[in-house]
PDB file of C-alpha atoms and ligand atoms in Angstrom:
ATOM      1  CA  THR A   1     118.194 109.264 130.998  1.00 81.00           C
ATOM      2  CA  GLN A   2     120.121 106.851 131.317  1.00 93.00           C
ATOM      3  CA  THR A   3     122.549 105.250 128.915  1.00 96.00           C
ATOM      4  CA  THR A   4     123.544 101.725 128.166  1.00 97.00           C
ATOM      5  CA  ARG A   5     126.708 100.692 128.397  1.00 97.00           C
ATOM      6  CA  PRO A   6     127.951 101.062 125.210  1.00 98.00           C
ATOM      7  CA  GLN A   7     126.730 103.432 124.841  1.00 98.00           C
ATOM      8  CA  ARG A   8     128.993 105.021 127.319  1.00 98.00           C
ATOM      9  CA  MET A   9     131.964 102.563 125.984  1.00 98.00           C
ATOM     10  CA  LEU A  10     131.140 104.558 122.745  1.00 98.00           C
ATOM     11  CA  ALA A  11     131.212 107.838 124.022  1.00 98.00           C
ATOM     12  CA  ALA A  12     134.967 106.910 125.058  1.00 98.00           C
ATOM     13  CA  VAL A  13     135.736 106.197 121.144  1.00 98.00           C
ATOM     14  CA  GLN A  14     134.579 109.107 120.014  1.00 98.00           C
ATOM     15  CA  LYS A  15     136.218 111.717 122.585  1.00 98.00           C
ATOM     16  CA  ASN A  16     139.393 110.153 122.761  1.00 98.00           C
ATOM     17  CA  ALA A  17     140.325 107.900 119.226  1.00 98.00           C
ATOM     18  CA  THR A  18     141.193 109.702 116.573  1.00 98.00           C
ATOM     19  CA  ARG A  19     138.859 108.753 113.456  1.00 98.00           C
ATOM     20  CA  GLY A  20     140.869 107.417 110.920  1.00 98.00           C
ATOM     21  CA  ASP A  21     142.430 105.550 113.718  1.00 98.00           C
ATOM     22  CA  PRO A  22     141.958 101.388 114.219  1.00 98.00           C
ATOM     23  CA  ARG A  23     144.802 100.826 116.904  1.00 98.00           C
ATOM     24  CA  SER A  24     143.154 104.298 118.743  1.00 98.00           C
ATOM     25  CA  VAL A  25     139.700 102.785 118.837  1.00 98.00           C
ATOM     26  CA  VAL A  26     141.048  99.828 120.316  1.00 98.00           C
ATOM     27  CA  LYS A  27     142.792 101.576 123.084  1.00 98.00           C
ATOM     28  CA  ALA A  28     140.262 103.382 123.946  1.00 98.00           C
ATOM     29  CA  ILE A  29     137.869 100.231 123.831  1.00 98.00           C
ATOM     30  CA  ASP A  30     140.744  98.977 126.633  1.00 98.00           C
ATOM     31  CA  GLN A  31     141.364 102.074 128.679  1.00 98.00           C
ATOM     32  CA  PHE A  32     137.151 102.955 129.337  1.00 98.00           C
ATOM     33  CA  CYS A  33     136.737  99.193 130.169  1.00 98.00           C
ATOM     34  CA  ARG A  34     139.788  99.546 132.368  1.00 97.00           C
ATOM     35  CA  GLN A  35     139.717 102.363 133.928  1.00 97.00           C
ATOM     36  CA  LYS A  36     135.331 102.700 133.412  1.00 97.00           C
ATOM     37  CA  GLU A  37     133.812  99.649 132.880  1.00 97.00           C
ATOM     38  CA  TRP A  38     134.070  95.655 132.575  1.00 97.00           C
ATOM     39  CA  ALA A  39     132.476  94.663 128.621  1.00 97.00           C
ATOM     40  CA  MET A  40     132.649  91.505 127.506  1.00 98.00           C
ATOM     41  CA  ASN A  41     135.478  92.697 124.671  1.00 98.00           C
ATOM     42  CA  VAL A  42     137.473  90.278 123.993  1.00 98.00           C
ATOM     43  CA  GLY A  43     140.093  92.810 125.596  1.00 98.00           C
ATOM     44  CA  ASP A  44     143.886  93.183 125.173  1.00 98.00           C
ATOM     45  CA  GLU A  45     145.329  90.171 125.957  1.00 98.00           C
ATOM     46  CA  LYS A  46     143.467  87.547 124.249  1.00 98.00           C
ATOM     47  CA  GLY A  47     143.157  89.991 121.298  1.00 98.00           C
ATOM     48  CA  CYS A  48     147.335  90.140 120.121  1.00 98.00           C
ATOM     49  CA  ILE A  49     146.648  86.234 120.411  1.00 98.00           C
ATOM     50  CA  LEU A  50     143.683  86.582 118.099  1.00 98.00           C
ATOM     51  CA  ASP A  51     145.549  89.245 115.908  1.00 98.00           C
ATOM     52  CA  SER A  52     148.697  87.215 115.701  1.00 98.00           C
ATOM     53  CA  VAL A  53     145.889  84.715 114.137  1.00 98.00           C
ATOM     54  CA  VAL A  54     144.511  86.677 111.831  1.00 98.00           C
ATOM     55  CA  THR A  55     148.765  88.010 110.821  1.00 98.00           C
ATOM     56  CA  GLU A  56     149.010  84.386 109.977  1.00 98.00           C
ATOM     57  CA  VAL A  57     146.418  83.219 108.006  1.00 98.00           C
ATOM     58  CA  ASN A  58     145.578  86.308 107.025  1.00 97.00           C
ATOM     59  CA  PRO A  59     142.236  85.936 105.495  1.00 98.00           C
ATOM     60  CA  ALA A  60     139.776  86.482 102.405  1.00 98.00           C
ATOM     61  CA  THR A  61     137.012  86.440 103.862  1.00 98.00           C
ATOM     62  CA  VAL A  62     136.794  85.984 107.201  1.00 98.00           C
ATOM     63  CA  LEU A  63     132.719  85.529 109.382  1.00 98.00           C
ATOM     64  CA  GLU A  64     132.917  86.494 112.986  1.00 99.00           C
ATOM     65  CA  LEU A  65     129.552  85.312 115.214  1.00 99.00           C
ATOM     66  CA  GLY A  66     129.043  88.401 118.097  1.00 98.00           C
ATOM     67  CA  THR A  67     129.014  91.937 116.771  1.00 98.00           C
ATOM     68  CA  TYR A  68     128.939  93.157 120.032  1.00 98.00           C
ATOM     69  CA  CYS A  69     130.147  96.685 120.361  1.00 98.00           C
ATOM     70  CA  GLY A  70     132.957  95.247 117.103  1.00 98.00           C
ATOM     71  CA  TYR A  71     135.954  95.475 119.027  1.00 98.00           C
ATOM     72  CA  SER A  72     137.308  92.227 117.912  1.00 98.00           C
ATOM     73  CA  THR A  73     135.716  93.504 114.720  1.00 98.00           C
ATOM     74  CA  VAL A  74     138.262  96.375 114.094  1.00 98.00           C
ATOM     75  CA  ARG A  75     140.939  93.749 115.489  1.00 98.00           C
ATOM     76  CA  ILE A  76     140.509  91.623 112.779  1.00 98.00           C
ATOM     77  CA  ALA A  77     139.665  94.281 109.923  1.00 98.00           C
ATOM     78  CA  SER A  78     142.404  96.686 110.263  1.00 98.00           C
ATOM     79  CA  LEU A  79     144.549  93.203 109.813  1.00 98.00           C
ATOM     80  CA  LEU A  80     142.806  92.037 106.851  1.00 98.00           C
ATOM     81  CA  PRO A  81     144.659  92.909 103.654  1.00 91.00           C
ATOM     82  CA  SER A  82     142.799  95.233 100.418  1.00 88.00           C
ATOM     83  CA  ASN A  83     140.086  92.675  99.041  1.00 93.00           C
ATOM     84  CA  ALA A  84     139.757  91.357 102.031  1.00 97.00           C
ATOM     85  CA  LYS A  85     135.454  91.145 103.381  1.00 94.00           C
ATOM     86  CA  LEU A  86     134.641  90.398 107.188  1.00 98.00           C
ATOM     87  CA  ILE A  87     131.575  89.872 107.180  1.00 98.00           C
ATOM     88  CA  THR A  88     130.380  90.170 111.160  1.00 98.00           C
ATOM     89  CA  LEU A  89     126.594  89.020 112.231  1.00 98.00           C
ATOM     90  CA  GLU A  90     124.998  90.728 115.717  1.00 98.00           C
ATOM     91  CA  PHE A  91     120.646  89.923 116.610  1.00 98.00           C
ATOM     92  CA  ASN A  92     121.028  92.299 118.831  1.00 98.00           C
ATOM     93  CA  PRO A  93     120.147  96.119 117.263  1.00 98.00           C
ATOM     94  CA  ASP A  94     120.895  97.804 120.190  1.00 98.00           C
ATOM     95  CA  TYR A  95     124.240  96.828 120.078  1.00 98.00           C
ATOM     96  CA  ALA A  96     124.988  96.700 116.157  1.00 98.00           C
ATOM     97  CA  ALA A  97     124.217 100.111 116.320  1.00 98.00           C
ATOM     98  CA  ILE A  98     126.737 101.134 118.522  1.00 98.00           C
ATOM     99  CA  ALA A  99     129.365  98.839 116.660  1.00 98.00           C
ATOM    100  CA  ARG A 100     128.471 100.290 113.323  1.00 98.00           C
ATOM    101  CA  GLN A 101     129.443 103.030 115.142  1.00 98.00           C
ATOM    102  CA  VAL A 102     132.188 102.134 116.873  1.00 98.00           C
ATOM    103  CA  ILE A 103     133.612 100.386 112.686  1.00 98.00           C
ATOM    104  CA  ALA A 104     132.770 104.365 111.092  1.00 98.00           C
ATOM    105  CA  TRP A 105     135.481 105.641 114.342  1.00 98.00           C
ATOM    106  CA  ALA A 106     137.596 103.797 113.577  1.00 98.00           C
ATOM    107  CA  GLY A 107     137.267 104.162 109.366  1.00 98.00           C
ATOM    108  CA  LEU A 108     137.041 100.371 108.303  1.00 98.00           C
ATOM    109  CA  GLU A 109     133.014  99.890 107.118  1.00 96.00           C
ATOM    110  CA  ASP A 110     134.377  98.766 103.426  1.00 96.00           C
ATOM    111  CA  LYS A 111     136.391  96.638 104.358  1.00 96.00           C
ATOM    112  CA  VAL A 112     133.269  94.828 107.366  1.00 98.00           C
ATOM    113  CA  GLN A 113     129.031  94.106 106.456  1.00 98.00           C
ATOM    114  CA  LEU A 114     127.361  93.658 110.301  1.00 98.00           C
ATOM    115  CA  VAL A 115     124.486  91.741 109.016  1.00 98.00           C
ATOM    116  CA  GLU A 116     121.730  92.193 111.672  1.00 98.00           C
ATOM    117  CA  GLY A 117     120.102  89.496 112.405  1.00 98.00           C
ATOM    118  CA  ALA A 118     120.782  85.561 113.731  1.00 98.00           C
ATOM    119  CA  SER A 119     124.165  83.361 113.314  1.00 98.00           C
ATOM    120  CA  GLY A 120     120.993  80.037 112.807  1.00 98.00           C
ATOM    121  CA  ASP A 121     119.163  82.341 109.971  1.00 98.00           C
ATOM    122  CA  TRP A 122     122.673  83.462 108.099  1.00 98.00           C
ATOM    123  CA  ILE A 123     124.656  81.528 107.932  1.00 98.00           C
ATOM    124  CA  PRO A 124     122.674  79.455 105.162  1.00 98.00           C
ATOM    125  CA  LYS A 125     123.009  82.588 103.292  1.00 97.00           C
ATOM    126  CA  MET A 126     126.452  82.885 103.380  1.00 97.00           C
ATOM    127  CA  LYS A 127     126.684  82.315  99.718  1.00 94.00           C
ATOM    128  CA  GLU A 128     123.574  83.228  98.008  1.00 96.00           C
ATOM    129  CA  LYS A 129     123.698  86.367 100.454  1.00 96.00           C
ATOM    130  CA  PHE A 130     126.812  87.327  99.548  1.00 96.00           C
ATOM    131  CA  GLY A 131     128.718  85.057  97.342  1.00 94.00           C
ATOM    132  CA  ILE A 132     130.895  83.916  99.982  1.00 95.00           C
ATOM    133  CA  GLU A 133     131.969  80.401  98.632  1.00 97.00           C
ATOM    134  CA  THR A 134     134.168  79.617 102.162  1.00 98.00           C
ATOM    135  CA  PHE A 135     134.901  81.207 105.312  1.00 98.00           C
ATOM    136  CA  ASP A 136     139.121  81.683 105.653  1.00 98.00           C
ATOM    137  CA  LEU A 137     138.222  82.511 108.746  1.00 98.00           C
ATOM    138  CA  VAL A 138     135.700  82.235 111.430  1.00 99.00           C
ATOM    139  CA  PHE A 139     136.234  83.830 114.822  1.00 99.00           C
ATOM    140  CA  LEU A 140     133.632  82.966 117.705  1.00 99.00           C
ATOM    141  CA  ASP A 141     132.317  85.162 120.602  1.00 98.00           C
ATOM    142  CA  HIS A 142     128.401  84.693 120.616  1.00 98.00           C
ATOM    143  CA  TRP A 143     125.922  82.536 123.206  1.00 98.00           C
ATOM    144  CA  LYS A 144     128.478  80.147 124.133  1.00 98.00           C
ATOM    145  CA  ASP A 145     125.388  77.690 123.601  1.00 98.00           C
ATOM    146  CA  ARG A 146     126.004  78.466 119.532  1.00 98.00           C
ATOM    147  CA  TYR A 147     129.507  77.128 119.344  1.00 98.00           C
ATOM    148  CA  LEU A 148     128.599  74.038 118.248  1.00 98.00           C
ATOM    149  CA  PRO A 149     125.055  74.302 116.628  1.00 98.00           C
ATOM    150  CA  ASP A 150     126.715  77.085 114.248  1.00 98.00           C
ATOM    151  CA  THR A 151     129.921  74.471 113.382  1.00 98.00           C
ATOM    152  CA  LYS A 152     127.652  71.546 112.814  1.00 98.00           C
ATOM    153  CA  LEU A 153     125.570  74.701 110.359  1.00 98.00           C
ATOM    154  CA  MET A 154     128.483  75.115 108.772  1.00 98.00           C
ATOM    155  CA  GLU A 155     129.629  72.408 108.301  1.00 98.00           C
ATOM    156  CA  GLU A 156     126.664  70.957 106.442  1.00 98.00           C
ATOM    157  CA  CYS A 157     126.515  74.534 104.615  1.00 98.00           C
ATOM    158  CA  GLY A 158     129.758  73.503 102.629  1.00 98.00           C
ATOM    159  CA  LEU A 159     130.940  76.881 104.355  1.00 98.00           C
ATOM    160  CA  LEU A 160     134.283  75.326 105.409  1.00 98.00           C
ATOM    161  CA  ARG A 161     137.284  74.865 103.024  1.00 98.00           C
ATOM    162  CA  LYS A 162     140.325  71.873 104.009  1.00 98.00           C
ATOM    163  CA  GLY A 163     142.716  74.802 106.559  1.00 98.00           C
ATOM    164  CA  SER A 164     139.635  76.618 107.108  1.00 98.00           C
ATOM    165  CA  ILE A 165     140.483  77.859 110.747  1.00 98.00           C
ATOM    166  CA  LEU A 166     138.018  78.225 113.739  1.00 99.00           C
ATOM    167  CA  LEU A 167     138.579  80.412 116.770  1.00 99.00           C
ATOM    168  CA  ALA A 168     136.627  80.458 119.579  1.00 99.00           C
ATOM    169  CA  ASP A 169     137.002  83.310 122.404  1.00 98.00           C
ATOM    170  CA  ASN A 170     135.718  81.941 125.996  1.00 98.00           C
ATOM    171  CA  VAL A 171     136.554  78.257 125.630  1.00 98.00           C
ATOM    172  CA  ILE A 172     136.750  78.066 129.867  1.00 98.00           C
ATOM    173  CA  CYS A 173     134.630  80.748 130.982  1.00 97.00           C
ATOM    174  CA  PRO A 174     132.253  80.873 130.735  1.00 98.00           C
ATOM    175  CA  GLY A 175     133.157  78.201 129.484  1.00 98.00           C
ATOM    176  CA  THR A 176     131.776  76.081 125.728  1.00 98.00           C
ATOM    177  CA  PRO A 177     131.908  72.649 126.734  1.00 98.00           C
ATOM    178  CA  ASP A 178     129.899  70.625 124.237  1.00 98.00           C
ATOM    179  CA  TYR A 179     132.136  72.883 121.612  1.00 98.00           C
ATOM    180  CA  LEU A 180     135.287  71.443 123.014  1.00 98.00           C
ATOM    181  CA  GLU A 181     134.754  68.005 123.126  1.00 98.00           C
ATOM    182  CA  TYR A 182     133.658  67.886 119.549  1.00 98.00           C
ATOM    183  CA  ILE A 183     135.876  69.725 118.176  1.00 98.00           C
ATOM    184  CA  ARG A 184     138.953  68.014 120.181  1.00 98.00           C
ATOM    185  CA  ASN A 185     137.471  64.692 119.586  1.00 98.00           C
ATOM    186  CA  SER A 186     137.167  65.122 116.100  1.00 98.00           C
ATOM    187  CA  PRO A 187     138.862  63.343 112.934  1.00 98.00           C
ATOM    188  CA  ARG A 188     137.856  66.194 111.285  1.00 98.00           C
ATOM    189  CA  TYR A 189     139.995  69.635 113.305  1.00 98.00           C
ATOM    190  CA  LYS A 190     142.916  69.300 114.420  1.00 98.00           C
ATOM    191  CA  SER A 191     143.609  72.001 117.360  1.00 98.00           C
ATOM    192  CA  GLN A 192     145.337  73.999 119.749  1.00 98.00           C
ATOM    193  CA  TYR A 193     144.190  76.375 123.451  1.00 98.00           C
ATOM    194  CA  PHE A 194     146.267  79.329 123.988  1.00 98.00           C
ATOM    195  CA  LYS A 195     145.555  79.792 127.331  1.00 98.00           C
ATOM    196  CA  SER A 196     144.771  83.122 128.488  1.00 98.00           C
ATOM    197  CA  HIS A 197     142.639  85.240 130.060  1.00 98.00           C
ATOM    198  CA  LEU A 198     139.024  86.388 130.992  1.00 98.00           C
ATOM    199  CA  GLU A 199     139.411  90.212 129.647  1.00 97.00           C
ATOM    200  CA  TYR A 200     140.517  92.469 131.625  1.00 97.00           C
ATOM    201  CA  THR A 201     140.467  90.075 134.817  1.00 96.00           C
ATOM    202  CA  LYS A 202     143.256  87.248 136.403  1.00 97.00           C
ATOM    203  CA  VAL A 203     140.957  84.467 135.363  1.00 97.00           C
ATOM    204  CA  GLU A 204     141.829  82.176 133.299  1.00 98.00           C
ATOM    205  CA  ASP A 205     140.544  81.864 130.216  1.00 98.00           C
ATOM    206  CA  GLY A 206     141.689  80.485 126.293  1.00 98.00           C
ATOM    207  CA  LEU A 207     141.289  80.415 122.372  1.00 98.00           C
ATOM    208  CA  GLU A 208     140.751  77.131 120.857  1.00 98.00           C
ATOM    209  CA  LYS A 209     142.232  77.160 116.850  1.00 98.00           C
ATOM    210  CA  SER A 210     140.668  74.345 114.720  1.00 98.00           C
ATOM    211  CA  VAL A 211     141.798  73.526 111.772  1.00 98.00           C
ATOM    212  CA  PHE A 212     138.993  71.906 109.570  1.00 98.00           C
ATOM    213  CA  LEU A 213     140.756  69.051 107.583  1.00 98.00           C
ATOM    214  CA  GLY A 214     137.690  68.690 104.717  1.00 93.00           C
TER     215      GLY A 214
HETATM  216  C1  LIG B 301     129.701  83.524 134.571  1.00 92.08           C
HETATM  217  C2  LIG B 301     130.554  84.141 133.681  1.00 92.08           C
HETATM  218  C3  LIG B 301     129.146  85.153 133.113  1.00 92.08           C
HETATM  219  C4  LIG B 301     129.667  86.337 131.726  1.00 92.08           C
HETATM  220  C5  LIG B 301     131.536  85.871 131.446  1.00 92.08           C
HETATM  221  C6  LIG B 301     131.701  87.160 130.954  1.00 92.08           C
HETATM  222  C7  LIG B 301     131.414  87.100 129.269  1.00 92.08           C
HETATM  223  C8  LIG B 301     133.370  86.864 128.296  1.00 92.08           C
HETATM  224  C9  LIG B 301     133.048  87.201 126.922  1.00 92.08           C
HETATM  225  O1  LIG B 301     134.098  86.769 126.710  1.00 92.08           O
HETATM  226  C10 LIG B 301     132.118  86.788 126.241  1.00 92.08           C
HETATM  227  O2  LIG B 301     132.010  86.430 124.719  1.00 92.08           O
HETATM  228  C11 LIG B 301     130.852  86.476 127.520  1.00 92.08           C
HETATM  229  C12 LIG B 301     129.458  86.390 126.021  1.00 92.08           C
HETATM  230  O3  LIG B 301     128.579  86.005 127.019  1.00 92.08           O
HETATM  231  N1  LIG B 301     129.555  86.758 125.304  1.00 92.08           N
HETATM  232  C13 LIG B 301     128.519  86.474 124.949  1.00 92.08           C
HETATM  233  C14 LIG B 301     128.481  87.634 123.621  1.00 92.08           C
HETATM  234  C15 LIG B 301     126.794  87.655 123.078  1.00 92.08           C
HETATM  235  C16 LIG B 301     127.268  88.941 121.973  1.00 92.08           C
HETATM  236  O4  LIG B 301     126.706  87.904 120.604  1.00 92.08           O
HETATM  237  C17 LIG B 301     125.364  88.299 119.781  1.00 92.08           C
HETATM  238  N2  LIG B 301     124.726  87.474 120.167  1.00 92.08           N
HETATM  239  C18 LIG B 301     124.327  86.156 120.473  1.00 92.08           C
HETATM  240  N3  LIG B 301     124.203  85.140 120.417  1.00 92.08           N
HETATM  241  C19 LIG B 301     124.356  85.876 118.924  1.00 92.08           C
HETATM  242  C20 LIG B 301     123.171  84.861 118.005  1.00 92.08           C
HETATM  243  N4  LIG B 301     123.259  83.167 117.637  1.00 92.08           N
HETATM  244  N5  LIG B 301     123.285  85.131 115.970  1.00 92.08           N
HETATM  245  C21 LIG B 301     123.132  86.567 116.640  1.00 92.08           C
HETATM  246  N6  LIG B 301     124.065  87.166 117.812  1.00 92.08           N
HETATM  247  C22 LIG B 301     124.789  86.439 118.795  1.00 92.08           C
HETATM  248  C23 LIG B 301     124.887  89.648 121.118  1.00 92.08           C
HETATM  249  O5  LIG B 301     123.681  89.773 121.061  1.00 92.08           O
HETATM  250  C24 LIG B 301     126.330  89.541 122.175  1.00 92.08           C
HETATM  251  O6  LIG B 301     126.233  90.590 120.964  1.00 92.08           O
HETATM  252  C25 LIG B 301     130.750  85.938 128.417  1.00 92.08           C
HETATM  253  C26 LIG B 301     132.118  85.156 132.249  1.00 92.08           C
HETATM  254  C27 LIG B 301     131.330  84.199 133.373  1.00 92.08           C
HETATM  255 MG1  LIG B 302     134.081  86.945 124.419  1.00 92.08          MG
END
């Protein structure tokens, strides 16, 4: 029977990466996507920008929207201080199952809580279910038409504090026009665009980093 692309990506990790070595997991996925099959991971070029933002923020609490196969989950978690917590939401059970194994291969399961469910359902439960007051960093990389509603939901649920950072993937390609318009014109955010390329291609894309001003 035919395997899926995420299954083939996981096989590449288990074949080429060293257990417990997050950087080798990231490298194995990037090699798979460059040499074998393109997949919608944030990738190595935008991944370096992600790494620099995570390092600069040094967050104690991180929310990732859209785990997919766990590539950015591993990148982020590998840079977190020991007591930090990364919650990642994924509503596709097949992707979630692959991501759990990728995260485990990297040896990061203690830093990551993968929640199988929809962001719209789980954002309002963050305080009661996980004891989260606010998020220091949010990485948005799920369906592009959910960036804006979920950002408004996080505001309404009081999950953002003065200084919380939102980092959004794909603001050019596929594009998130309504989110960009809102976040760049809202007096409650200070935004900065990091020009880059769509993962594994020469097409323009970029990350939008926004600071919540309270
Ligand atoms: C035209 C065109 C097409 C594709 C591309 C290339 C391209 C490049 C990229 O970096 C991309 O991130 C994407 C992209 O579409 N990403 C969507 C990613 C979704 C993942 O998140 C999951 N999910 C989606 N909504 C939710 C939700 N509410 N709650 C919980 N999980 C959710 C899904 O289950 C997937 O695991 C596409 C470029 C241009
Ligand atoms: Mg993306």
